[in-house]
mmCIF file of N, CA and C in Angstrom:
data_model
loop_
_atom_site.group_PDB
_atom_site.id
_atom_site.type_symbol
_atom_site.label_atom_id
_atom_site.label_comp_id
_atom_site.label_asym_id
_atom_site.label_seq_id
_atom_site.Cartn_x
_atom_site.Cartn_y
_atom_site.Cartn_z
ATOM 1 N N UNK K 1 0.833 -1.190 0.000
ATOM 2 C CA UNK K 1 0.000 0.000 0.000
ATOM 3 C C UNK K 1 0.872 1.245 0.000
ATOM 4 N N UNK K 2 0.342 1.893 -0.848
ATOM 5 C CA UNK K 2 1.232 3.547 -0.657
ATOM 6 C C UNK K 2 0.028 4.927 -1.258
ATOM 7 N N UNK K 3 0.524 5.937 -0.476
ATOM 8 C CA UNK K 3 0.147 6.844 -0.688
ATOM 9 C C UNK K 3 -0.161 7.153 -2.282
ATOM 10 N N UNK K 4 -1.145 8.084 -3.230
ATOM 11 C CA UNK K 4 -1.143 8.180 -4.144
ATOM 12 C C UNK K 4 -2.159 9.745 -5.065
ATOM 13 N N UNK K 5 -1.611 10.308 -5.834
ATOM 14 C CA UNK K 5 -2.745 11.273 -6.238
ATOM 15 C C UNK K 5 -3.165 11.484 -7.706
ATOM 16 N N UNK K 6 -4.221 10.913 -8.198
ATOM 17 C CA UNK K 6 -4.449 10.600 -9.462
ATOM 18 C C UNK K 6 -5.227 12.183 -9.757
ATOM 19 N N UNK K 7 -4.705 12.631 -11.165
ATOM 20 C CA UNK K 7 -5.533 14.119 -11.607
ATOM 21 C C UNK K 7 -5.631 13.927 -13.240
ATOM 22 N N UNK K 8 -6.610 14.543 -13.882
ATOM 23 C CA UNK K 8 -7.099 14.123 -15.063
ATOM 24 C C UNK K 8 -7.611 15.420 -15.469
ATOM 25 N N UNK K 9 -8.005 15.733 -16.403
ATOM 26 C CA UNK K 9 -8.494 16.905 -17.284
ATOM 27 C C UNK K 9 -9.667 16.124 -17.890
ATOM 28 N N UNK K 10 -11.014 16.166 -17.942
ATOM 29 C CA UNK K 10 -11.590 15.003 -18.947
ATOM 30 C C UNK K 10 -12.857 15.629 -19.663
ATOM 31 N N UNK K 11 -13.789 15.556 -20.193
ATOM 32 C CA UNK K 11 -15.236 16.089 -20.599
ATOM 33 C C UNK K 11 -15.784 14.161 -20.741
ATOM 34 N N UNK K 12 -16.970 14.318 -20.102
ATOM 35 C CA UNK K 12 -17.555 12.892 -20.152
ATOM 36 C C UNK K 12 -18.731 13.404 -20.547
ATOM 37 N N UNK K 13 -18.892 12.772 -21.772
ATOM 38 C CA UNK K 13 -19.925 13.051 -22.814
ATOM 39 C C UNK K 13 -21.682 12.258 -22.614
ATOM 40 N N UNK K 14 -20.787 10.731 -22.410
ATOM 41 C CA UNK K 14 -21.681 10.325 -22.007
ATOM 42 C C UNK K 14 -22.074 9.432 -20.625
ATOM 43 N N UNK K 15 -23.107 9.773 -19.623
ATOM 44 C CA UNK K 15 -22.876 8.687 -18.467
ATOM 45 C C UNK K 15 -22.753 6.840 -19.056
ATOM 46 N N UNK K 16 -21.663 6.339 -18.833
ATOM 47 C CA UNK K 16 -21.749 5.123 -19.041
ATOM 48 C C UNK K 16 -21.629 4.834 -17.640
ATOM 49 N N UNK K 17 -21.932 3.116 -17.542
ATOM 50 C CA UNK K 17 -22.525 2.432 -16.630
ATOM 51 C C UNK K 17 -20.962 2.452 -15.710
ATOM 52 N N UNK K 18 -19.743 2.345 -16.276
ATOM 53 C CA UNK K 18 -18.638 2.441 -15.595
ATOM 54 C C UNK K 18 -17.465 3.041 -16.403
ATOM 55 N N UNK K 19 -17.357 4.267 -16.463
ATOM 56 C CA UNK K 19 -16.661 4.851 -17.506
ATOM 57 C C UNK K 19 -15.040 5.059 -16.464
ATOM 58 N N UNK K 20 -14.128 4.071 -16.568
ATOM 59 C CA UNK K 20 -13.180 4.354 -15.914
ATOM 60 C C UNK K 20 -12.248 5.589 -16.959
ATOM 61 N N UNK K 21 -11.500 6.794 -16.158
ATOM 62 C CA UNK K 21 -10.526 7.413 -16.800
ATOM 63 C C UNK K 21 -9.555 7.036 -16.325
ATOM 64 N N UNK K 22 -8.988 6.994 -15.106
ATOM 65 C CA UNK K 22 -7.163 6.115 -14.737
ATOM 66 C C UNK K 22 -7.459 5.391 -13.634
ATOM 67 N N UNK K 23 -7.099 3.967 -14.359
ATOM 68 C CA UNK K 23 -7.508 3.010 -13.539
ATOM 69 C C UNK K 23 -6.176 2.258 -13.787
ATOM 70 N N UNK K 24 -6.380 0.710 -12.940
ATOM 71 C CA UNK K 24 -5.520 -0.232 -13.035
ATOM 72 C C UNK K 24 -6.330 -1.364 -12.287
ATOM 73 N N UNK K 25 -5.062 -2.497 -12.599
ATOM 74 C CA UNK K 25 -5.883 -3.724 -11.645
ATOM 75 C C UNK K 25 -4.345 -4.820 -11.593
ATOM 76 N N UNK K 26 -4.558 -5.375 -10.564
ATOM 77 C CA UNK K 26 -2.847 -6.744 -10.147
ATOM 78 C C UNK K 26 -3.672 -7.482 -9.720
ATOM 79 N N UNK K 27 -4.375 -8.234 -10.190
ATOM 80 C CA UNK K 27 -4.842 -9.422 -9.628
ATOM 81 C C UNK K 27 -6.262 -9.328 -9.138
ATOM 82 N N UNK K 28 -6.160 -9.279 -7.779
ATOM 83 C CA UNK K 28 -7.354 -8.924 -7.262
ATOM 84 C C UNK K 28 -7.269 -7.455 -6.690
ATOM 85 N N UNK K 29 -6.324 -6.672 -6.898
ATOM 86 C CA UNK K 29 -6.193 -6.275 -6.429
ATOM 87 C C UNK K 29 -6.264 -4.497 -7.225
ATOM 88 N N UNK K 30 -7.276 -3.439 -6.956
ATOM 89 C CA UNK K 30 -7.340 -2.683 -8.297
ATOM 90 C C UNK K 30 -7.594 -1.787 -7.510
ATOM 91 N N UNK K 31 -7.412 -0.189 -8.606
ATOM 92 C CA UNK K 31 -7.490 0.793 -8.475
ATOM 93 C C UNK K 31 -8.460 1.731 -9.485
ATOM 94 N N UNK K 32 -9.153 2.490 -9.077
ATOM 95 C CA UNK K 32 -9.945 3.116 -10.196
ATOM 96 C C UNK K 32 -10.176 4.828 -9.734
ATOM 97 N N UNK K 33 -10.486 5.732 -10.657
ATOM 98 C CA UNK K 33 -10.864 6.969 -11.244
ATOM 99 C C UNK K 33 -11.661 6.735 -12.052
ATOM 100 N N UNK K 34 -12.979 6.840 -11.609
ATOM 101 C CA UNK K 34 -14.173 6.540 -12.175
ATOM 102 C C UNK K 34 -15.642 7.249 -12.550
ATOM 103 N N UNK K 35 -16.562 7.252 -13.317
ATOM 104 C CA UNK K 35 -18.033 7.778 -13.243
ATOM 105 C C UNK K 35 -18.840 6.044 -13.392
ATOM 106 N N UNK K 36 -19.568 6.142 -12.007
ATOM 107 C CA UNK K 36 -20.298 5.105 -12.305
ATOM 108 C C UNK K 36 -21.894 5.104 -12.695
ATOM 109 N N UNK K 37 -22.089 5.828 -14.001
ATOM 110 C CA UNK K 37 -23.605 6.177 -14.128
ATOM 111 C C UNK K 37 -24.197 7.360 -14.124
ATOM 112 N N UNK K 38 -22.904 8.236 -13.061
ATOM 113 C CA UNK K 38 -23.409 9.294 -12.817
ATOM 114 C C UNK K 38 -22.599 10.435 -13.235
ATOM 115 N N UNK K 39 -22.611 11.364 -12.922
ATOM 116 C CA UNK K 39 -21.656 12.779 -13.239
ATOM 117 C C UNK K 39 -20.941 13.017 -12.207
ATOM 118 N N UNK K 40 -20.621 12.474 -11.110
ATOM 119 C CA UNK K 40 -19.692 12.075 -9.844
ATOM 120 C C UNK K 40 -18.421 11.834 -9.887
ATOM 121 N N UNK K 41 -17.112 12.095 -10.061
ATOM 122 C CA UNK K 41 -16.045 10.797 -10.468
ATOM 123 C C UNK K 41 -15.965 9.979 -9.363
ATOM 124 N N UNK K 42 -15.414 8.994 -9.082
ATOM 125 C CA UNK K 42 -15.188 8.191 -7.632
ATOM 126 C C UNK K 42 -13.987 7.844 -8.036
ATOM 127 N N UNK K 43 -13.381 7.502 -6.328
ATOM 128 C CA UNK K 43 -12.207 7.139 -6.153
ATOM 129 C C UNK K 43 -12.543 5.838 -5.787
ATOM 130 N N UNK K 44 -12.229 4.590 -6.418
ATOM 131 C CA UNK K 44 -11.522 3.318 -6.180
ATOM 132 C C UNK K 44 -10.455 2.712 -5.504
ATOM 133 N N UNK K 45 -10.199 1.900 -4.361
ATOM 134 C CA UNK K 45 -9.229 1.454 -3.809
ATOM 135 C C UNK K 45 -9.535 -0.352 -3.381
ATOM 136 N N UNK K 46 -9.518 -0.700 -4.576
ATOM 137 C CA UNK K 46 -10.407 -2.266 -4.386
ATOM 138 C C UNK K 46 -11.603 -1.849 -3.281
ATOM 139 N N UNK K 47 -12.562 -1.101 -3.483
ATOM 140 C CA UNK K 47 -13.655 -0.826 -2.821
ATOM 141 C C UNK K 47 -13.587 0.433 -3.063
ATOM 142 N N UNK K 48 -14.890 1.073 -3.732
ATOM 143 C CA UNK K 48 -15.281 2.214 -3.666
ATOM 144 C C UNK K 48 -15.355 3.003 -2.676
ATOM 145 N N UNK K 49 -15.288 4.288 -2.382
ATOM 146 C CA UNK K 49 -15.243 4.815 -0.884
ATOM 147 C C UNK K 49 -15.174 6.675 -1.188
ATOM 148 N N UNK K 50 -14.716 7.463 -2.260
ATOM 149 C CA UNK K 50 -14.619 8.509 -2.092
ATOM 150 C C UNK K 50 -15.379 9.390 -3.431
ATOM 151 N N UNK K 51 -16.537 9.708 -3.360
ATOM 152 C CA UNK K 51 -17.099 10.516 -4.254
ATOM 153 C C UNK K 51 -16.819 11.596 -4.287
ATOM 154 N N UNK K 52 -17.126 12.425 -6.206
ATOM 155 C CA UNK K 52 -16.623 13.733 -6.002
ATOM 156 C C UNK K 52 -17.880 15.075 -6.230
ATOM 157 N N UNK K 53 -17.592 16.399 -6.243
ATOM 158 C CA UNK K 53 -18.159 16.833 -6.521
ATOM 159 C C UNK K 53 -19.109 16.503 -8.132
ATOM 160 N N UNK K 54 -20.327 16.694 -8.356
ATOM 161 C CA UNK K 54 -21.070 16.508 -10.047
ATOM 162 C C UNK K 54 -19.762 17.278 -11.111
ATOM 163 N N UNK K 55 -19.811 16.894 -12.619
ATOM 164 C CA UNK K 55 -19.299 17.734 -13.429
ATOM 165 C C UNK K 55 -20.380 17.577 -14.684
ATOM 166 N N UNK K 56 -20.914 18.234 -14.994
ATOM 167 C CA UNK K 56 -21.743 18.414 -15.806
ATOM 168 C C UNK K 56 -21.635 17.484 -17.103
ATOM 169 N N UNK K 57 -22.280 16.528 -18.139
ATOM 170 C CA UNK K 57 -21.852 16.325 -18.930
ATOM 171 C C UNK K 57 -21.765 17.186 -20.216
ATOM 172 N N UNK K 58 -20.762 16.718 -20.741
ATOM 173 C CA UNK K 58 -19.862 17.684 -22.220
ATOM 174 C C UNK K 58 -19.577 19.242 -21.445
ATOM 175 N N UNK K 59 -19.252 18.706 -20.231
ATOM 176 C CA UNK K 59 -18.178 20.098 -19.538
ATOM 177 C C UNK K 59 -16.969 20.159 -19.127
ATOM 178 N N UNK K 60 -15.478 20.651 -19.840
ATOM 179 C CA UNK K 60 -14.434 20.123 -19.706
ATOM 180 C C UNK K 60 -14.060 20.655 -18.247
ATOM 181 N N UNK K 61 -13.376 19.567 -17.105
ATOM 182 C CA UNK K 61 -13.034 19.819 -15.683
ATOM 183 C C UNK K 61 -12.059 18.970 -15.264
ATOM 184 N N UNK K 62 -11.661 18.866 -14.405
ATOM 185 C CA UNK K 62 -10.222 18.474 -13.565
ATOM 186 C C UNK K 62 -10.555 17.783 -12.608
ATOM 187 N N UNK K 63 -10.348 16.385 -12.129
ATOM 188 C CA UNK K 63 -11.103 15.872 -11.186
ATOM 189 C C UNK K 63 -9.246 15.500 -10.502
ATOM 190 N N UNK K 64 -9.255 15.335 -9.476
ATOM 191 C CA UNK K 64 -8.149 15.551 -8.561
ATOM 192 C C UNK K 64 -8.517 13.672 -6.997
ATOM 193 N N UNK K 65 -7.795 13.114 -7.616
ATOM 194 C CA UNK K 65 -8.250 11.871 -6.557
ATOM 195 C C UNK K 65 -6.949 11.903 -5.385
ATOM 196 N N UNK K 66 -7.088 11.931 -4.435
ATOM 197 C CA UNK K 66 -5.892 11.679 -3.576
ATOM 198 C C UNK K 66 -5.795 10.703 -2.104
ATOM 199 N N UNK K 67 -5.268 9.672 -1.997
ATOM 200 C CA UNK K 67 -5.467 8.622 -0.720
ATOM 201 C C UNK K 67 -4.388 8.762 -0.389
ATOM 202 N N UNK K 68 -4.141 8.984 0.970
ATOM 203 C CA UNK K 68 -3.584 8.713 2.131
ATOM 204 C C UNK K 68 -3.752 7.512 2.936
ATOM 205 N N UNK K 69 -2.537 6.731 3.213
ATOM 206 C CA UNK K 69 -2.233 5.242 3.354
ATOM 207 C C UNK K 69 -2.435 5.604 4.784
ATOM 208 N N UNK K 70 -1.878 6.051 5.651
ATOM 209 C CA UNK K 70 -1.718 6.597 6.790
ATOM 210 C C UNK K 70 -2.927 6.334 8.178
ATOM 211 N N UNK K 71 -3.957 7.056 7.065
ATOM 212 C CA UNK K 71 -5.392 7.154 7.926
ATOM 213 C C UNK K 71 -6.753 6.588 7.048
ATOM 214 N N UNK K 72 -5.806 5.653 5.748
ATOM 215 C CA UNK K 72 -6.687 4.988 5.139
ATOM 216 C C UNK K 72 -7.726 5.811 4.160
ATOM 217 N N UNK K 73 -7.540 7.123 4.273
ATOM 218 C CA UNK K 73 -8.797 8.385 3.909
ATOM 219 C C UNK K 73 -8.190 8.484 1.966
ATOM 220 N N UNK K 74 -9.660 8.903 1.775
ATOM 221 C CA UNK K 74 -9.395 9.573 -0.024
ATOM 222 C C UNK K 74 -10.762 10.374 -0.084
ATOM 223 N N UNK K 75 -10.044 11.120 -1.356
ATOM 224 C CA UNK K 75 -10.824 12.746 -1.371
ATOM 225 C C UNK K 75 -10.550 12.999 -2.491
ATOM 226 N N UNK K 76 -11.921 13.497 -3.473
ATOM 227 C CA UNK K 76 -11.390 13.251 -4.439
ATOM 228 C C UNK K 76 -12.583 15.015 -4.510
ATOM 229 N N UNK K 77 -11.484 16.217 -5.658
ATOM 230 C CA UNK K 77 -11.708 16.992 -5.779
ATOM 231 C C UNK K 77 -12.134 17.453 -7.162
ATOM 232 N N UNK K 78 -13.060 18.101 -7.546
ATOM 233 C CA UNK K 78 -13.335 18.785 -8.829
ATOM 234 C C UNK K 78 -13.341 19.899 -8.898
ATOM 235 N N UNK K 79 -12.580 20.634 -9.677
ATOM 236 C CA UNK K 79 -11.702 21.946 -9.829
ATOM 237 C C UNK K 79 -11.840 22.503 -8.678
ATOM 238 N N UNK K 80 -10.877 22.401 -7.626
ATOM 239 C CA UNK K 80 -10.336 22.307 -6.622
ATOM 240 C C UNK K 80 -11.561 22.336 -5.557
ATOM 241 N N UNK K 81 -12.654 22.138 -5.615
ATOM 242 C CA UNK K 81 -13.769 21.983 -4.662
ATOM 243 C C UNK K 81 -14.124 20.412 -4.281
ATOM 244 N N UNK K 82 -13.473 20.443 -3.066
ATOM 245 C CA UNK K 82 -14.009 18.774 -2.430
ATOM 246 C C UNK K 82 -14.855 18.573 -2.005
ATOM 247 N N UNK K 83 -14.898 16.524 -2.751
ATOM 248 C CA UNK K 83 -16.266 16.191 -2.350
ATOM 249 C C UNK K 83 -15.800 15.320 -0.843
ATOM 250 N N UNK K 84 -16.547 14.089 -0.814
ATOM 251 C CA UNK K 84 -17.081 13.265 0.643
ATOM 252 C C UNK K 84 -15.818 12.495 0.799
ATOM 253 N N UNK K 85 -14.875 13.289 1.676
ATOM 254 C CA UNK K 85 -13.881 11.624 2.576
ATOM 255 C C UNK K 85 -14.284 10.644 2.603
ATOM 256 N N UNK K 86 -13.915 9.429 2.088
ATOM 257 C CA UNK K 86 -13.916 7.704 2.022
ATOM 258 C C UNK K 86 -12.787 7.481 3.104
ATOM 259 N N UNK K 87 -13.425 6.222 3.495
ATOM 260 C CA UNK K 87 -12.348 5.826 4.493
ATOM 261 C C UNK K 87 -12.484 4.489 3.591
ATOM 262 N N UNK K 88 -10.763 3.755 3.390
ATOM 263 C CA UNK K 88 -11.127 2.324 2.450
ATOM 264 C C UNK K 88 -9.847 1.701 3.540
ATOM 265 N N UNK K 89 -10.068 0.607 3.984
ATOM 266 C CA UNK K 89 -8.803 0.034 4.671
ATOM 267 C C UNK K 89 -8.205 -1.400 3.934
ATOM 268 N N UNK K 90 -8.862 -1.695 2.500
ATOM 269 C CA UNK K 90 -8.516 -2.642 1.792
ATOM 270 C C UNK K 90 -6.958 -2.407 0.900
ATOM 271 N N UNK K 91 -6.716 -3.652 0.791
ATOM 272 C CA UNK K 91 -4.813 -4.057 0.740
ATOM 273 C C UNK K 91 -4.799 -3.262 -0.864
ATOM 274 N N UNK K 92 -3.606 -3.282 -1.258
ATOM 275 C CA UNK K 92 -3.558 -2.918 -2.632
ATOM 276 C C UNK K 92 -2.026 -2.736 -2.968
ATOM 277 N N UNK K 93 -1.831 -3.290 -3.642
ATOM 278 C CA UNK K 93 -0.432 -3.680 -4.458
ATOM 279 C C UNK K 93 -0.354 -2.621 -5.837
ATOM 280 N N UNK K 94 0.934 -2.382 -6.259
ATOM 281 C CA UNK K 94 0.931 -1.952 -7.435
ATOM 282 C C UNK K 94 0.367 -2.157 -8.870
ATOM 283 N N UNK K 95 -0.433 -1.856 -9.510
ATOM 284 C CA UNK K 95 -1.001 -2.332 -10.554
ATOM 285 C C UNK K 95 -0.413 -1.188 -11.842
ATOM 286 N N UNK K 96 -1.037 -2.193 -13.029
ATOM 287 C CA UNK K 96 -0.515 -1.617 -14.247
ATOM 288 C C UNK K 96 -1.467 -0.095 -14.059
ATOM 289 N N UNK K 97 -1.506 0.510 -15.348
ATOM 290 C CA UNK K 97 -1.803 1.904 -15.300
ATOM 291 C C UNK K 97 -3.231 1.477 -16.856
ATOM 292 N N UNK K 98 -3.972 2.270 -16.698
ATOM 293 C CA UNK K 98 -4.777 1.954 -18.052
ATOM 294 C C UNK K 98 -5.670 3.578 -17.959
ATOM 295 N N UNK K 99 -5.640 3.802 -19.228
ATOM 296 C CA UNK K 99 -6.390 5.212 -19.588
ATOM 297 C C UNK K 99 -7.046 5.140 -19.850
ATOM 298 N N UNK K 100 -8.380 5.695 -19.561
ATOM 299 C CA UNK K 100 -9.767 5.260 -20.250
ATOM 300 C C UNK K 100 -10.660 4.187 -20.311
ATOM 301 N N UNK K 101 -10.095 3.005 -19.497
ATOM 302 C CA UNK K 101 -10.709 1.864 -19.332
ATOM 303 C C UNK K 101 -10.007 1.183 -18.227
ATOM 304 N N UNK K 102 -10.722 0.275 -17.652
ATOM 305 C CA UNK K 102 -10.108 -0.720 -16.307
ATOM 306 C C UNK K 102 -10.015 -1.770 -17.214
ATOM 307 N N UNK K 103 -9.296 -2.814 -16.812
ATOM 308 C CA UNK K 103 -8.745 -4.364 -17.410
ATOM 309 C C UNK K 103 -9.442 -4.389 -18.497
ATOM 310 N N UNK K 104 -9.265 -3.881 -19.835
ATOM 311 C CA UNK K 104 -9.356 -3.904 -21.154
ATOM 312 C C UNK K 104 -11.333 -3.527 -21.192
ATOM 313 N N UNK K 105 -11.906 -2.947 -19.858
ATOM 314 C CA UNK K 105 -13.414 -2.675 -20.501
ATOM 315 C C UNK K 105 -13.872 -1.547 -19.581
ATOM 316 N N UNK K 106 -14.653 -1.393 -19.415
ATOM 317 C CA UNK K 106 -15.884 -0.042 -18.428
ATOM 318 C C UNK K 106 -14.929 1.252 -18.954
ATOM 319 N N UNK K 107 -15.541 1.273 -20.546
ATOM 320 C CA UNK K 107 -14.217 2.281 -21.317
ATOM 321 C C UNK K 107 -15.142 3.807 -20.894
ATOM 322 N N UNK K 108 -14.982 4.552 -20.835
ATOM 323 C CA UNK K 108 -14.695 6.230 -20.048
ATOM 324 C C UNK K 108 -15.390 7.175 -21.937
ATOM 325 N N UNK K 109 -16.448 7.315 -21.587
ATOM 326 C CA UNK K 109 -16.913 7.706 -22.987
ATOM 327 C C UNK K 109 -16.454 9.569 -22.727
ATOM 328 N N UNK K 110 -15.966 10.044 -23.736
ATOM 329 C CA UNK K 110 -15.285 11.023 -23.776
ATOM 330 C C UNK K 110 -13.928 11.215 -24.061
ATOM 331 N N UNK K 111 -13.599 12.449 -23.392
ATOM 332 C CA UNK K 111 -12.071 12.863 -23.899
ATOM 333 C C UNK K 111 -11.270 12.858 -22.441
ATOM 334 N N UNK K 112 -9.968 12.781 -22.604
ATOM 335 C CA UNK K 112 -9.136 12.836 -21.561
ATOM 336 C C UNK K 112 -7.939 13.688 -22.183
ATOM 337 N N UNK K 113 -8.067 15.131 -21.730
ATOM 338 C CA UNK K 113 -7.139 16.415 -22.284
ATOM 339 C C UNK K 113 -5.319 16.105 -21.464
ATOM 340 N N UNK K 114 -5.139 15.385 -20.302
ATOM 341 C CA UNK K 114 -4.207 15.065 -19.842
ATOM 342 C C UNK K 114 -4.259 14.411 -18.378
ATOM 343 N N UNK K 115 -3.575 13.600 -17.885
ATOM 344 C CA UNK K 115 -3.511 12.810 -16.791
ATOM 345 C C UNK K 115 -2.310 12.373 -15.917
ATOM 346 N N UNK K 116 -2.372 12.779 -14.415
ATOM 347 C CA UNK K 116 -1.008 12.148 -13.951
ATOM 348 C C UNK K 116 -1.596 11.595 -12.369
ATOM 349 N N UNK K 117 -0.323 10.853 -12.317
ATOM 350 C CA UNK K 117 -0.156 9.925 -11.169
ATOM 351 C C UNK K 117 0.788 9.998 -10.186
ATOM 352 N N UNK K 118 0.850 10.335 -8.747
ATOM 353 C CA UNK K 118 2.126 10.662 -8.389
ATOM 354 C C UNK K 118 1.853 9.380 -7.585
ATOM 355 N N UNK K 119 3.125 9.398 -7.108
ATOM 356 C CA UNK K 119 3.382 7.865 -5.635
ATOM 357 C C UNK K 119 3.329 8.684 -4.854
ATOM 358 N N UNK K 120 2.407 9.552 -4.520
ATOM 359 C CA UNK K 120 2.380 10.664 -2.919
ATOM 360 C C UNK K 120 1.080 11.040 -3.296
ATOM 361 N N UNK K 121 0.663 11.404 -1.913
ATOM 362 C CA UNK K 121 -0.807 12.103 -1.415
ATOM 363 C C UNK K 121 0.234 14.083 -1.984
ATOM 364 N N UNK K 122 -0.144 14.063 -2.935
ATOM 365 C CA UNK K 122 -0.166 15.682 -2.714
ATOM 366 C C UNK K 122 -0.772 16.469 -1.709
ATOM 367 N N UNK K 123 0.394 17.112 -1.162
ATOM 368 C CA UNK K 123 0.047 18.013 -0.038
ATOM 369 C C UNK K 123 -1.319 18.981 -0.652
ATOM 370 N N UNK K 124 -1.488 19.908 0.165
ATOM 371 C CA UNK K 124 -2.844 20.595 -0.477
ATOM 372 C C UNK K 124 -2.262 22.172 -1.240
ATOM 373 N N UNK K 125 -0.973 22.462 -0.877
ATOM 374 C CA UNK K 125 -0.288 23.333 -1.749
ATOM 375 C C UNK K 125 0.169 23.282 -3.065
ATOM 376 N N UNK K 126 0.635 21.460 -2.641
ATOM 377 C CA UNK K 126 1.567 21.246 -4.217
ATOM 378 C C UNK K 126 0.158 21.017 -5.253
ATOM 379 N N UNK K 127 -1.487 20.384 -4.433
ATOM 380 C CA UNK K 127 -2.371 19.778 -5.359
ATOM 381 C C UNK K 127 -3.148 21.599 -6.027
ATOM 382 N N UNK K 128 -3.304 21.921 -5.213
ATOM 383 C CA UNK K 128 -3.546 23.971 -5.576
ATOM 384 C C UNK K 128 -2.967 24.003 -6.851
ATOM 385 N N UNK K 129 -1.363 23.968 -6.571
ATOM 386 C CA UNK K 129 -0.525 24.496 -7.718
ATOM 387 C C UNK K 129 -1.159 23.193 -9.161
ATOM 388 N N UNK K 130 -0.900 22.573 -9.124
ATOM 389 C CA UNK K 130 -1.317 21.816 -10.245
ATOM 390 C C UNK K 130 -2.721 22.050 -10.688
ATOM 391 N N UNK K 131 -3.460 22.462 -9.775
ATOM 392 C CA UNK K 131 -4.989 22.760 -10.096
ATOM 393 C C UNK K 131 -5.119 24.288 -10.983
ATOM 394 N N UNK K 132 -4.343 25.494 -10.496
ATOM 395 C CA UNK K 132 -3.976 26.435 -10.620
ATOM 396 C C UNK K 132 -3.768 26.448 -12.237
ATOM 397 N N UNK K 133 -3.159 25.375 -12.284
ATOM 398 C CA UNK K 133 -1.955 25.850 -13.647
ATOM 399 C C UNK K 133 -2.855 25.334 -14.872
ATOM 400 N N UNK K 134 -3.620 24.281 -14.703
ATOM 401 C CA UNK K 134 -4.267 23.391 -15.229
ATOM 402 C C UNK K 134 -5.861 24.304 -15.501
ATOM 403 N N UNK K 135 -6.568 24.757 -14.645
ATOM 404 C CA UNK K 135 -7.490 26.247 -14.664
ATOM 405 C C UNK K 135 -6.809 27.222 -15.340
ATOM 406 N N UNK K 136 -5.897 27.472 -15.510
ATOM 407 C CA UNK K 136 -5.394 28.694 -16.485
ATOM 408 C C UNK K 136 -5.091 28.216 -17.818
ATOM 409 N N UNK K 137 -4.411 26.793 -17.597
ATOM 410 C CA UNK K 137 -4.312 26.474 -19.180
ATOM 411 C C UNK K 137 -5.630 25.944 -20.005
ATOM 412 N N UNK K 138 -6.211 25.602 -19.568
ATOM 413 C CA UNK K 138 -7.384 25.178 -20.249
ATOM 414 C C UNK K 138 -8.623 26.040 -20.077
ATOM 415 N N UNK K 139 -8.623 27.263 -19.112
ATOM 416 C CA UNK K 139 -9.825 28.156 -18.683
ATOM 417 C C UNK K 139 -11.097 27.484 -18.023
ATOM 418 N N UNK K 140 -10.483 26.587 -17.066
ATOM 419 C CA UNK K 140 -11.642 26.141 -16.340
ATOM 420 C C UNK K 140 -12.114 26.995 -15.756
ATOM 421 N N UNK K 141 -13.518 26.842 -14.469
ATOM 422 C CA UNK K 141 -13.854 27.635 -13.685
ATOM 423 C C UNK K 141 -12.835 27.285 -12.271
#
């Protein structure tokens, strides 16, 4: 298990039933950045646990996922406004990386303008600055 902060740029056009944008999976063992149905993204940690603020569909936005190993917690933000702390205390190993889809399906209908992954809970300064830069380059709200 390790700390981690998944951030994405995306417009989701359409609600699909599981539209993963950065996901992965090792076995049994998986990770997801997700809309399940809804206009929500969720954070995945082999168990669902951290919803985000709505993003409208065909509205381009920044969804910001971040878990802390520590206190087990994830928080997952849309242009820099957070939604509901998850608490997930399930195991999780390193998994591959997949864009737009989890283990080759629940493909992410839309666009994905750019995406990153750090091996750290971004502090809430360093996650600002990336939010910051990312709102100016693309003219989010």
């Amino acid at each position: 298990n390790a700390d981690y902060t998944k951030n994405a740029v995306i417009n989701q056009t359409t609600n699909a039933t599981t539209g993963n944008f950065l996901s992965g999976v090792n076995g049994s063992n998986s990770h997801a950045f997700y809309f399940s149905g809804t206009t929500s993204p969720n954070l995945w940690h082999s168990g669902n646990f951290a919803p985000g603020p709505s993003i409208p569909l065909n509205t381009l936005a920044q969804a910001t996922g971040v878990f802390t190993v520590t206190n087990s917690t994830g928080l997952v933000y849309v242009n820099g406004i957070a939604g509901s702390a998850g608490t997930n205390v399930n195991s999780f190993n390193d998994a591959s990386i997949q864009l737009g889809a989890y283990s080759g399906g629940y493909n992410f209908t839309g666009y994905i303008s750019e995406a990153f992954i750090f091996n750290t809970a971004l502090s809430n300064s360093n996650r600002q600055a990336l939010e910051l830069n990312q709102q100016q380059y693309y003219t989010l709200p």
